[in-house]
Amino acid sequence: MYLFSIRVLFYLCLHTKVSFN
């Protein structure tokens, strides 16, 4: 469960970076 949360946060971060880029 903890690792899954980290992955979700990581993907969200990538998505925000791509959006802002």
mmCIF file of N, CA and C in Angstrom:
data_model
loop_
_atom_site.group_PDB
_atom_site.id
_atom_site.type_symbol
_atom_site.label_atom_id
_atom_site.label_comp_id
_atom_site.label_asym_id
_atom_site.label_seq_id
_atom_site.Cartn_x
_atom_site.Cartn_y
_atom_site.Cartn_z
ATOM 1 N N MET A 1 0.842 -1.199 0.000
ATOM 2 C CA MET A 1 0.000 0.000 0.000
ATOM 3 C C MET A 1 0.883 1.258 0.000
ATOM 4 N N TYR A 2 1.914 1.239 0.821
ATOM 5 C CA TYR A 2 2.797 2.414 0.898
ATOM 6 C C TYR A 2 3.509 2.649 -0.429
ATOM 7 N N LEU A 3 4.037 1.588 -1.016
ATOM 8 C CA LEU A 3 4.737 1.732 -2.295
ATOM 9 C C LEU A 3 3.784 2.225 -3.370
ATOM 10 N N PHE A 4 2.559 1.731 -3.326
ATOM 11 C CA PHE A 4 1.566 2.153 -4.322
ATOM 12 C C PHE A 4 1.333 3.656 -4.223
ATOM 13 N N SER A 5 1.247 4.152 -2.998
ATOM 14 C CA SER A 5 1.024 5.603 -2.786
ATOM 15 C C SER A 5 2.185 6.398 -3.369
ATOM 16 N N ILE A 6 3.385 5.925 -3.137
ATOM 17 C CA ILE A 6 4.563 6.633 -3.657
ATOM 18 C C ILE A 6 4.507 6.685 -5.180
ATOM 19 N N ARG A 7 4.109 5.578 -5.790
ATOM 20 C CA ARG A 7 4.037 5.546 -7.260
ATOM 21 C C ARG A 7 3.009 6.533 -7.759
ATOM 22 N N VAL A 8 1.883 6.573 -7.095
ATOM 23 C CA VAL A 8 0.819 7.504 -7.505
ATOM 24 C C VAL A 8 1.333 8.937 -7.414
ATOM 25 N N LEU A 9 1.983 9.271 -6.322
ATOM 26 C CA LEU A 9 2.512 10.633 -6.150
ATOM 27 C C LEU A 9 3.553 10.923 -7.227
ATOM 28 N N PHE A 10 4.373 9.940 -7.526
ATOM 29 C CA PHE A 10 5.404 10.117 -8.535
ATOM 30 C C PHE A 10 4.786 10.410 -9.906
ATOM 31 N N TYR A 11 3.761 9.628 -10.261
ATOM 32 C CA TYR A 11 3.097 9.842 -11.549
ATOM 33 C C TYR A 11 2.413 11.198 -11.585
ATOM 34 N N LEU A 12 1.814 11.591 -10.464
ATOM 35 C CA LEU A 12 1.149 12.895 -10.415
ATOM 36 C C LEU A 12 2.177 13.992 -10.636
ATOM 37 N N CYS A 13 3.338 13.831 -10.036
ATOM 38 C CA CYS A 13 4.404 14.834 -10.186
ATOM 39 C C CYS A 13 4.798 14.938 -11.660
ATOM 40 N N LEU A 14 4.970 13.802 -12.308
ATOM 41 C CA LEU A 14 5.347 13.809 -13.725
ATOM 42 C C LEU A 14 4.273 14.500 -14.556
ATOM 43 N N HIS A 15 3.015 14.200 -14.252
ATOM 44 C CA HIS A 15 1.918 14.804 -15.007
ATOM 45 C C HIS A 15 1.916 16.325 -14.842
ATOM 46 N N THR A 16 2.128 16.794 -13.625
ATOM 47 C CA THR A 16 2.131 18.236 -13.394
ATOM 48 C C THR A 16 3.314 18.866 -14.132
ATOM 49 N N LYS A 17 4.448 18.221 -14.124
ATOM 50 C CA LYS A 17 5.624 18.756 -14.821
ATOM 51 C C LYS A 17 5.334 18.867 -16.309
ATOM 52 N N VAL A 18 4.728 17.843 -16.876
ATOM 53 C CA VAL A 18 4.429 17.848 -18.314
ATOM 54 C C VAL A 18 3.419 18.950 -18.617
ATOM 55 N N SER A 19 2.457 19.121 -17.736
ATOM 56 C CA SER A 19 1.426 20.149 -17.955
ATOM 57 C C SER A 19 2.051 21.549 -17.926
ATOM 58 N N PHE A 20 2.930 21.768 -16.955
ATOM 59 C CA PHE A 20 3.557 23.089 -16.824
ATOM 60 C C PHE A 20 4.583 23.338 -17.915
ATOM 61 N N ASN A 21 5.135 22.279 -18.437
ATOM 62 C CA ASN A 21 6.168 22.430 -19.448
ATOM 63 C C ASN A 21 5.613 23.004 -20.726
#
